[in-house]
Amino acid sequence: MKINVDFNKIVGEIKPMHAVGQPPFLGGSWSIDFSFMEHLTKAKIPYSRLHDVGGAYGSNRYVDIPNLFRNFDADENDPASYDFAFTDALIEAMYKYELKPVFRLGVTIENQAHIKAYHIHPPKDFAKWARICEHVIRHYNEGWANGFYYGIEYWEIWNEPDNNVPALNQMWTGTKEQFYELYDVTAKHLKSCFGDKIKVGGYGASGLYGIYYHPDKYGVDLPVREKDERYDCDIYRVEFFLGFLEYIKKHNSPIDFFSWHSYANVEKTLVLDNYIHQKLTEYGYGELERHLNEWNNAHENRFYGTSIACSANAAMLCAMQNSHTYMGCYYDTRVMPGAYSGFFAPLTYELLAIYYAFYAFGELYTLKNQVECTFEHKEAGAYALGATDGNKKALMLVNYFEEERKVELNATEDCTVYLIDQDHYITKTDLSATNFTIAPNQVVLIKNY
C-alpha cells in the first residue's frame, strides 16, 4: 500500500482520542497504590473518566453521589453531610500524574439490578440532587468544605439511563421523561452557579445500535440487521436519544457536550458517529462537543493481550481522530483481570500491547498538529495518522488485517520505524521508513526523534 504524508500541510489538531476510563490503582491492606497512573502520564493520556471507579457500586467509597452524600435526607449545605475522603485521594493522585478527571455525577452500574437495585433509582428530589452536585463541584473547584481549586472542566450528568428497557435497566429504574427532567433541572442549576467555568453534559448514551435494524428509516448506510433478542433494547435506546434531543430543545436545557458509547467495530462506530452528528445538527447542536467516553472494540477474552486487540484499538484511535467526536475514553484501564481492562496483565500487572498503541498515539498528541496523510488506494483495515510540531514528526500506521502488507511511504527518509504488537512493545528497528513490510495485526510508529 502506498501512503503519501505531507508534514508541511496541517489539517487540524490531534484530539484527545486516547483518553481513558477508570484510572488504574490498587488498594492494599494499609495503603492505596496510585503509582500505576504514571504509565498514563508517560503515554501523554490527558483525561480519565470517573465512572465505575473502584468496582461494583464504587466500592462504596469513590465518586458516586450516594458515596459522597450518604444520607439523602441530610442538609446539603452542611459540609458534615459529605464524605469526600477517598475521592479526594483519587483526584489528588490524578493531578499528581497530570491526569484530568471527567467527573461523572451519578452512580455505578448495578449489573445485578434484576435481583435488587440500590442506587440507580431517580432521586426523590431532583432540585436537591442538583444542589448536592453543586456542592461537589464547589468542593473540587472552589475550596468548599476544606476542598480544592482544581478547576475540573467536564461534569457529566448520569451514565447510560437508556441502558436497557426499563424493566431490565441496570443504570436507571425510572422513565425516559424522568431522566430528561433530572438532566434539565441539574444542568440549569449548575450552569446558573458556575456559568462557563465548567462544561455540563451527558448522558453517556448506550450504543445506539437500533439504527442497524432500520438503516433506511434512520438514514444510515448499513446492511439490515435481522431482529434478535437485543431488538427491543436497541430500539429503546434510539427512541431515548431522540426524545432527549426533543426535550432539551423544547426546555432550552444547557448542554456543553454530548457523551455516547460504542462497543462495536470501527466501521459501525463511525456510522454511529455520523448518525449522532446528523441528529445533533438537525436539532441545532451541530457544533456541540461530543465524547465517545466508553468504547472498546476488542473486549472478548480470546483477544486479551493479543496483536488483534492492539491493532483493533489503534485502528479506532486513528479513525475517530477524523470523526465528528472530540474525545474518546477507552473502557478501561483498571488494574484487574478482564477483557475490558486491556492495559495490564492479571497478577503480574505487566503492560500489554494495547497500552503501547495508546503510547504511540500520545506521541502524535504531543506534537499537536495533524498533517495530511492519504492512501493511494485505501485497503480494508489500513489506517494512517501523522503529526508534527514543525520540527518533530511522527506517523502511526495500523494493519488491522490478517495478512502482511508492503508499505511504501514518502517524506519519511529521516525517520526510524518502531513495531507494536503482542511481541513488540515499541521495538526499534533498522527498517527503511520508506519501504517495509507491516505484519498482520501490527501497529507501526515512525518518527524522526
Coordinates of C-alpha atoms in Angstrom, one line a residue:
M1 CA 0.0 0.0 0.0
K2 CA 1.2 3.5 -0.9
I3 CA 0.8 6.3 1.6
N4 CA 1.5 9.9 1.0
V5 CA 2.2 12.1 4.0
D6 CA 2.8 15.9 3.8
F7 CA 4.3 17.1 7.1
N8 CA 4.1 20.7 5.8
K9 CA 0.3 20.6 5.4
I10 CA -1.6 21.0 8.7
V11 CA -5.2 19.7 8.5
G12 CA -6.2 20.0 12.1
E13 CA -5.3 19.3 15.7
I14 CA -4.7 15.9 17.2
K15 CA -7.7 15.4 19.6
P16 CA -7.6 13.5 22.9
M17 CA -9.0 10.3 21.4
H18 CA -6.6 8.3 23.7
A19 CA -8.3 9.4 27.0
V20 CA -9.4 6.5 29.2
G21 CA -11.9 5.5 31.7
Q22 CA -11.2 4.3 35.3
P23 CA -7.6 5.4 36.2
P24 CA -5.5 2.4 37.4
F25 CA -4.8 1.9 41.1
L26 CA -4.7 -0.9 43.6
G27 CA -5.9 -0.9 47.3
G28 CA -3.6 -2.9 49.7
S29 CA -4.0 -3.7 53.3
W30 CA -2.8 -0.4 54.5
S31 CA -2.5 1.9 51.5
I32 CA -3.7 2.6 48.0
D33 CA -1.1 2.3 45.2
F34 CA -1.8 5.1 42.7
S35 CA 1.6 4.7 41.0
F36 CA 0.1 2.8 38.1
M37 CA -1.1 6.2 36.8
E38 CA 2.5 7.0 35.9
H39 CA 2.0 4.8 32.9
L40 CA -0.8 7.1 31.7
T41 CA 1.4 10.1 32.2
K42 CA 4.2 8.5 30.1
A43 CA 1.6 7.9 27.3
K44 CA 0.5 11.5 27.4
I45 CA -3.0 10.5 28.3
P46 CA -4.8 13.7 29.3
Y47 CA -8.1 12.6 30.8
S48 CA -9.7 9.8 32.7
R49 CA -13.4 9.5 33.0
L50 CA -14.6 8.6 36.5
H51 CA -17.3 6.0 36.1
D52 CA -17.4 2.5 37.6
V53 CA -14.4 3.6 39.7
G54 CA -13.4 1.1 42.4
G55 CA -15.5 -1.8 41.1
A56 CA -19.1 -2.7 41.8
Y57 CA -21.1 0.1 43.5
G58 CA -17.9 2.2 43.5
S59 CA -16.7 0.0 46.4
N60 CA -19.0 2.3 48.5
R61 CA -16.2 4.9 48.5
Y62 CA -15.5 6.7 45.3
V63 CA -17.1 9.4 43.1
D64 CA -20.7 8.2 43.1
I65 CA -23.2 10.7 44.6
P66 CA -24.5 8.1 47.1
N67 CA -20.9 7.7 48.3
L68 CA -20.2 11.4 48.6
F69 CA -23.6 12.2 50.1
R70 CA -24.6 9.1 52.1
N71 CA -27.9 10.3 53.6
F72 CA -30.1 12.0 51.1
D73 CA -32.2 13.5 53.9
A74 CA -29.2 15.3 55.3
D75 CA -28.6 19.0 54.9
E76 CA -26.9 19.5 51.5
N77 CA -25.5 22.9 52.7
D78 CA -23.6 21.3 55.6
P79 CA -20.1 20.1 54.9
A80 CA -20.5 17.4 57.5
S81 CA -23.1 15.7 55.3
Y82 CA -20.4 14.8 52.7
D83 CA -17.8 12.1 52.6
F84 CA -15.1 13.2 50.2
A85 CA -12.2 11.2 51.7
F86 CA -11.5 8.5 49.1
T87 CA -12.4 10.6 46.1
D88 CA -10.1 13.4 47.4
A89 CA -7.3 10.9 47.5
L90 CA -8.1 9.6 44.0
I91 CA -8.3 13.1 42.4
E92 CA -5.2 14.3 44.2
A93 CA -3.3 11.4 42.7
M94 CA -4.7 12.1 39.3
Y95 CA -3.4 15.6 39.3
K96 CA -0.1 14.4 40.6
Y97 CA 0.2 12.3 37.5
E98 CA -1.2 15.1 35.2
L99 CA -4.4 13.3 34.5
K100 CA -7.6 15.4 34.4
P101 CA -10.9 13.9 35.5
V102 CA -14.1 13.8 33.5
F103 CA -16.3 13.7 36.6
R104 CA -19.5 11.6 36.2
L105 CA -22.2 12.9 38.5
G106 CA -24.3 9.8 39.2
V107 CA -23.9 6.1 40.1
T108 CA -22.0 3.0 39.2
I109 CA -23.8 0.4 37.1
E110 CA -25.6 -2.3 39.0
N111 CA -25.2 -5.4 37.0
Q112 CA -27.5 -7.5 39.2
A113 CA -30.3 -4.9 39.4
H114 CA -32.7 -7.7 38.4
I115 CA -32.2 -9.1 41.9
K116 CA -32.2 -5.7 43.7
A117 CA -31.4 -2.2 42.7
Y118 CA -29.8 0.1 45.3
H119 CA -28.7 3.5 43.9
I120 CA -30.0 3.6 40.3
H121 CA -33.4 4.9 41.1
P122 CA -34.4 8.5 40.2
P123 CA -33.5 10.8 43.1
K124 CA -36.6 11.6 45.2
D125 CA -35.9 15.4 44.9
F126 CA -34.3 16.5 41.6
A127 CA -33.6 20.0 42.8
K128 CA -31.9 18.8 45.9
W129 CA -29.8 16.3 43.9
A130 CA -28.7 19.2 41.7
R131 CA -27.7 21.2 44.8
I132 CA -25.7 18.2 46.0
C133 CA -23.9 18.1 42.7
E134 CA -23.3 21.9 43.0
H135 CA -21.5 21.4 46.4
V136 CA -19.4 18.5 44.9
I137 CA -18.2 20.9 42.3
R138 CA -17.6 23.7 44.8
H139 CA -15.5 21.2 46.9
Y140 CA -13.2 20.4 44.0
N141 CA -13.1 23.7 42.2
E142 CA -13.8 26.4 44.8
G143 CA -12.3 25.1 48.1
W144 CA -15.7 24.5 49.8
A145 CA -15.6 22.0 52.7
N146 CA -11.9 22.1 53.1
G147 CA -11.6 21.5 49.4
F148 CA -9.5 22.2 46.3
Y149 CA -9.1 24.6 43.4
Y150 CA -8.6 22.0 40.6
G151 CA -10.7 23.7 38.0
I152 CA -12.2 20.4 36.8
E153 CA -13.9 21.2 33.5
Y154 CA -16.1 18.3 32.5
W155 CA -19.1 17.3 34.6
E156 CA -21.3 14.5 33.1
I157 CA -24.8 14.0 34.4
W158 CA -25.5 10.3 34.9
N159 CA -24.5 7.4 32.7
E160 CA -26.5 5.2 30.4
P161 CA -30.0 5.9 31.7
D162 CA -31.0 4.2 28.4
N163 CA -29.0 1.1 29.3
N164 CA -32.0 -1.2 28.7
V165 CA -35.7 -1.3 28.5
P166 CA -37.0 0.0 31.9
A167 CA -37.8 -3.4 33.4
L168 CA -34.2 -4.6 32.9
N169 CA -32.2 -1.4 33.1
Q170 CA -29.0 -1.6 35.2
M171 CA -28.5 2.2 35.4
W172 CA -31.9 3.9 35.7
T173 CA -35.2 2.4 37.0
G174 CA -37.2 5.5 36.0
T175 CA -38.8 6.5 32.8
K176 CA -37.2 8.4 29.9
E177 CA -39.2 11.5 30.9
Q178 CA -37.9 11.4 34.5
F179 CA -34.3 11.4 33.3
Y180 CA -34.9 14.2 30.9
E181 CA -36.3 16.3 33.8
L182 CA -33.4 15.3 36.0
Y183 CA -30.9 16.4 33.3
D184 CA -32.8 19.7 32.8
V185 CA -33.0 20.6 36.4
T186 CA -29.4 19.7 37.1
A187 CA -27.9 21.3 34.1
K188 CA -29.8 24.6 34.6
H189 CA -28.8 24.7 38.2
L190 CA -25.1 24.0 37.7
K191 CA -24.8 26.5 34.8
S192 CA -26.6 29.1 36.9
C193 CA -24.0 28.6 39.6
F194 CA -20.8 28.2 37.6
G195 CA -21.5 29.5 34.1
D196 CA -18.7 28.9 31.6
K197 CA -16.3 27.9 34.3
I198 CA -17.5 24.3 33.8
K199 CA -18.8 22.2 31.0
V200 CA -22.0 20.2 31.7
G201 CA -23.2 17.4 29.6
G202 CA -24.4 13.8 29.3
Y203 CA -25.8 11.4 29.2
G204 CA -23.4 8.6 28.4
A205 CA -25.8 7.2 25.8
S206 CA -25.6 3.4 25.4
G207 CA -24.7 2.2 21.9
L208 CA -27.4 3.4 19.5
Y209 CA -27.3 0.1 17.7
G210 CA -31.0 0.2 16.9
I211 CA -30.2 2.1 13.7
Y212 CA -28.7 -1.1 12.3
Y213 CA -32.1 -2.8 12.2
H214 CA -33.7 0.0 10.1
P215 CA -31.0 1.7 8.1
D216 CA -33.4 3.3 5.6
K217 CA -35.6 4.8 8.4
Y218 CA -32.6 6.3 10.2
G219 CA -30.7 7.3 7.1
V220 CA -27.5 5.2 7.5
D221 CA -25.5 3.2 5.0
L222 CA -25.5 -0.3 6.5
P223 CA -26.9 -3.8 5.7
V224 CA -30.1 -4.5 7.5
R225 CA -29.6 -6.3 10.8
E226 CA -32.1 -9.1 11.5
K227 CA -34.2 -8.8 14.6
D228 CA -32.8 -10.6 17.6
E229 CA -33.0 -10.7 21.3
R230 CA -31.5 -7.2 21.6
Y231 CA -34.0 -5.6 19.3
D232 CA -36.3 -4.0 21.9
C233 CA -33.4 -2.7 24.0
D234 CA -31.6 -1.3 21.0
I235 CA -34.7 0.5 19.6
Y236 CA -35.5 1.9 23.1
R237 CA -32.0 3.5 23.1
V238 CA -32.6 5.3 19.8
E239 CA -36.0 6.5 21.0
F240 CA -34.4 7.6 24.2
F241 CA -31.8 9.7 22.3
L242 CA -34.3 11.3 20.0
G243 CA -36.6 12.1 23.0
F244 CA -33.7 13.6 24.9
L245 CA -32.9 16.0 22.0
E246 CA -36.6 16.9 21.7
Y247 CA -36.8 17.6 25.4
I248 CA -33.7 19.7 25.8
K249 CA -34.5 21.7 22.7
K250 CA -38.0 22.4 24.0
H251 CA -36.9 23.3 27.5
N252 CA -33.7 25.1 26.5
S253 CA -31.6 22.8 28.7
P254 CA -27.9 23.8 28.8
I255 CA -25.6 21.2 27.2
D256 CA -21.9 21.7 26.6
F257 CA -21.0 18.2 25.4
F258 CA -22.9 15.1 24.4
S259 CA -21.4 11.8 25.5
W260 CA -22.1 8.4 23.9
H261 CA -20.8 4.8 23.9
S262 CA -19.9 2.1 21.4
Y263 CA -18.6 -1.4 21.8
A264 CA -18.9 -2.0 18.0
N265 CA -16.2 -2.3 15.4
V266 CA -14.6 0.7 13.7
E267 CA -16.9 0.9 10.8
K268 CA -20.1 0.6 12.8
T269 CA -18.8 3.1 15.3
L270 CA -18.2 5.6 12.5
V271 CA -21.8 5.1 11.4
L272 CA -22.9 5.9 14.9
D273 CA -20.7 9.0 14.9
N274 CA -22.3 10.2 11.7
Y275 CA -25.8 9.5 12.8
I276 CA -25.3 11.4 16.1
H277 CA -23.8 14.3 14.1
Q278 CA -26.8 14.3 11.8
K279 CA -29.3 14.4 14.6
L280 CA -27.4 16.9 16.7
T281 CA -27.3 19.1 13.7
E282 CA -31.0 18.7 13.0
Y283 CA -31.8 19.9 16.5
G284 CA -29.4 22.9 16.3
Y285 CA -26.5 21.3 18.2
G286 CA -24.2 20.8 15.2
E287 CA -21.2 22.4 16.9
L288 CA -21.6 20.6 20.2
E289 CA -18.6 18.9 21.6
R290 CA -19.0 15.1 21.5
H291 CA -17.3 12.5 23.7
L292 CA -17.2 8.8 22.9
N293 CA -16.4 8.2 26.5
E294 CA -16.9 4.5 26.6
W295 CA -15.5 2.3 23.8
N296 CA -13.7 -0.9 23.4
N297 CA -13.7 -2.9 20.1
A298 CA -11.7 -5.9 21.3
H299 CA -13.4 -6.8 24.6
E300 CA -13.5 -10.6 24.2
N301 CA -11.4 -12.8 26.5
R302 CA -9.8 -14.5 23.5
F303 CA -8.3 -11.2 22.3
Y304 CA -6.8 -10.3 25.7
G305 CA -3.2 -9.1 25.3
T306 CA -3.1 -10.0 21.6
S307 CA -1.9 -8.2 18.5
I308 CA -5.6 -8.3 17.3
A309 CA -6.7 -6.3 20.3
C310 CA -3.8 -3.9 19.9
S311 CA -4.4 -3.3 16.2
A312 CA -8.2 -3.0 16.7
N313 CA -7.8 -0.3 19.3
A314 CA -5.2 1.5 17.3
A315 CA -7.5 1.5 14.3
M316 CA -10.2 3.1 16.4
L317 CA -7.9 5.8 17.7
C318 CA -6.9 6.7 14.1
A319 CA -10.4 6.5 12.7
M320 CA -12.0 8.6 15.4
Q321 CA -9.4 11.3 15.0
N322 CA -11.1 12.0 11.7
S323 CA -14.6 11.8 13.1
H324 CA -17.1 14.3 14.5
T325 CA -16.1 13.3 18.0
Y326 CA -13.7 15.4 20.1
M327 CA -12.7 13.0 22.8
G328 CA -12.6 9.2 23.3
C329 CA -12.3 7.3 26.6
Y330 CA -11.2 3.7 26.3
Y331 CA -13.1 1.4 28.7
D332 CA -11.0 0.8 30.7
T333 CA -7.6 1.0 32.4
R334 CA -8.3 -0.6 35.8
V335 CA -5.7 -3.0 37.2
M336 CA -7.9 -6.0 37.2
P337 CA -8.4 -9.2 35.2
G338 CA -11.0 -8.9 32.5
A339 CA -11.3 -8.4 28.7
Y340 CA -12.5 -4.8 29.2
S341 CA -9.4 -3.8 31.1
G342 CA -6.8 -4.1 28.4
F343 CA -3.7 -2.3 29.7
F344 CA -2.4 -4.6 32.4
A345 CA -1.9 -8.3 32.6
P346 CA -3.6 -10.0 35.6
L347 CA -1.5 -10.8 38.6
T348 CA 1.8 -9.6 37.1
Y349 CA 0.4 -6.2 36.1
E350 CA 2.7 -6.2 33.1
L351 CA 1.8 -3.6 30.4
L352 CA 0.2 -5.2 27.4
A353 CA 0.3 -4.3 23.7
I354 CA -2.8 -2.1 23.8
Y355 CA -1.0 0.3 26.1
Y356 CA 1.7 0.8 23.6
A357 CA -0.8 1.7 20.9
F358 CA -2.1 4.4 23.2
Y359 CA 1.5 5.4 23.9
A360 CA 2.1 5.8 20.2
F361 CA -1.0 7.9 19.8
G362 CA 0.3 10.0 22.7
E363 CA 3.4 10.8 20.7
L364 CA 1.2 12.3 18.0
Y365 CA -0.9 14.1 20.5
T366 CA 2.1 15.8 22.0
L367 CA 3.1 17.1 18.5
K368 CA -0.4 18.7 18.4
N369 CA -0.8 19.3 14.6
Q370 CA -2.4 16.6 12.4
V371 CA -0.9 16.5 8.9
E372 CA -2.3 15.4 5.6
C373 CA -1.9 11.6 5.2
T374 CA -3.6 9.7 2.3
F375 CA -3.7 6.3 0.8
E376 CA -3.3 6.0 -3.0
H377 CA -5.8 3.1 -2.7
K378 CA -7.5 2.6 0.7
E379 CA -7.4 -1.0 1.8
A380 CA -9.5 -2.7 4.4
G381 CA -8.1 -2.5 7.9
A382 CA -5.4 0.0 6.9
Y383 CA -5.1 3.3 8.9
A384 CA -2.6 6.1 9.0
L385 CA -2.2 9.2 11.1
G386 CA 0.6 11.8 11.0
A387 CA 1.5 14.8 13.2
T388 CA 4.2 17.4 13.6
D389 CA 5.2 20.3 15.8
G390 CA 7.2 21.9 13.0
N391 CA 10.4 20.1 13.8
K392 CA 9.5 16.7 15.2
K393 CA 7.3 14.5 13.0
A394 CA 5.6 11.1 13.6
L395 CA 3.4 8.7 11.8
M396 CA 1.2 5.9 13.1
L397 CA 0.3 3.1 10.8
V398 CA -2.2 0.2 11.5
N399 CA -2.6 -3.0 9.7
Y400 CA -5.8 -4.4 11.3
F401 CA -5.8 -7.3 8.9
E402 CA -4.9 -11.0 8.8
E403 CA -2.2 -10.6 6.1
E404 CA 1.0 -8.7 5.8
R405 CA 1.3 -5.7 3.6
K406 CA 4.1 -4.0 1.7
V407 CA 4.3 -0.3 2.7
E408 CA 5.6 2.5 0.5
L409 CA 5.9 5.9 2.2
N410 CA 7.1 9.3 1.1
A411 CA 8.7 12.1 3.2
T412 CA 10.0 9.8 6.0
E413 CA 13.6 9.2 4.9
D414 CA 15.0 10.6 8.2
C415 CA 12.7 8.6 10.4
T416 CA 13.0 5.4 12.5
V417 CA 10.5 2.5 12.5
Y418 CA 9.1 1.1 15.7
L419 CA 6.9 -2.1 15.9
I420 CA 4.0 -2.6 18.2
D421 CA 2.2 -6.0 18.7
Q422 CA 2.0 -8.7 21.3
D423 CA 5.7 -9.4 20.8
H424 CA 6.9 -5.9 20.2
Y425 CA 6.4 -3.1 22.7
I426 CA 7.6 -0.1 20.6
T427 CA 10.6 -2.1 19.4
K428 CA 13.1 0.0 17.5
T429 CA 14.2 -1.5 14.1
D430 CA 16.6 -0.7 11.3
L431 CA 13.8 -1.0 8.7
S432 CA 13.7 1.6 6.0
A433 CA 10.9 4.1 6.7
T434 CA 10.1 4.5 3.0
N435 CA 9.7 0.8 2.2
F436 CA 9.0 -2.1 4.6
T437 CA 6.5 -4.8 5.4
I438 CA 3.9 -4.5 8.1
A439 CA 2.9 -7.8 9.7
P440 CA -0.7 -8.9 10.2
N441 CA -2.4 -7.0 13.1
Q442 CA 0.6 -4.8 13.6
V443 CA 1.0 -1.2 14.6
V444 CA 4.0 0.8 13.5
L445 CA 5.2 4.1 14.9
I446 CA 7.6 6.1 12.6
K447 CA 9.3 9.2 13.9
N448 CA 12.4 11.4 13.4
Y449 CA 13.3 12.0 17.0

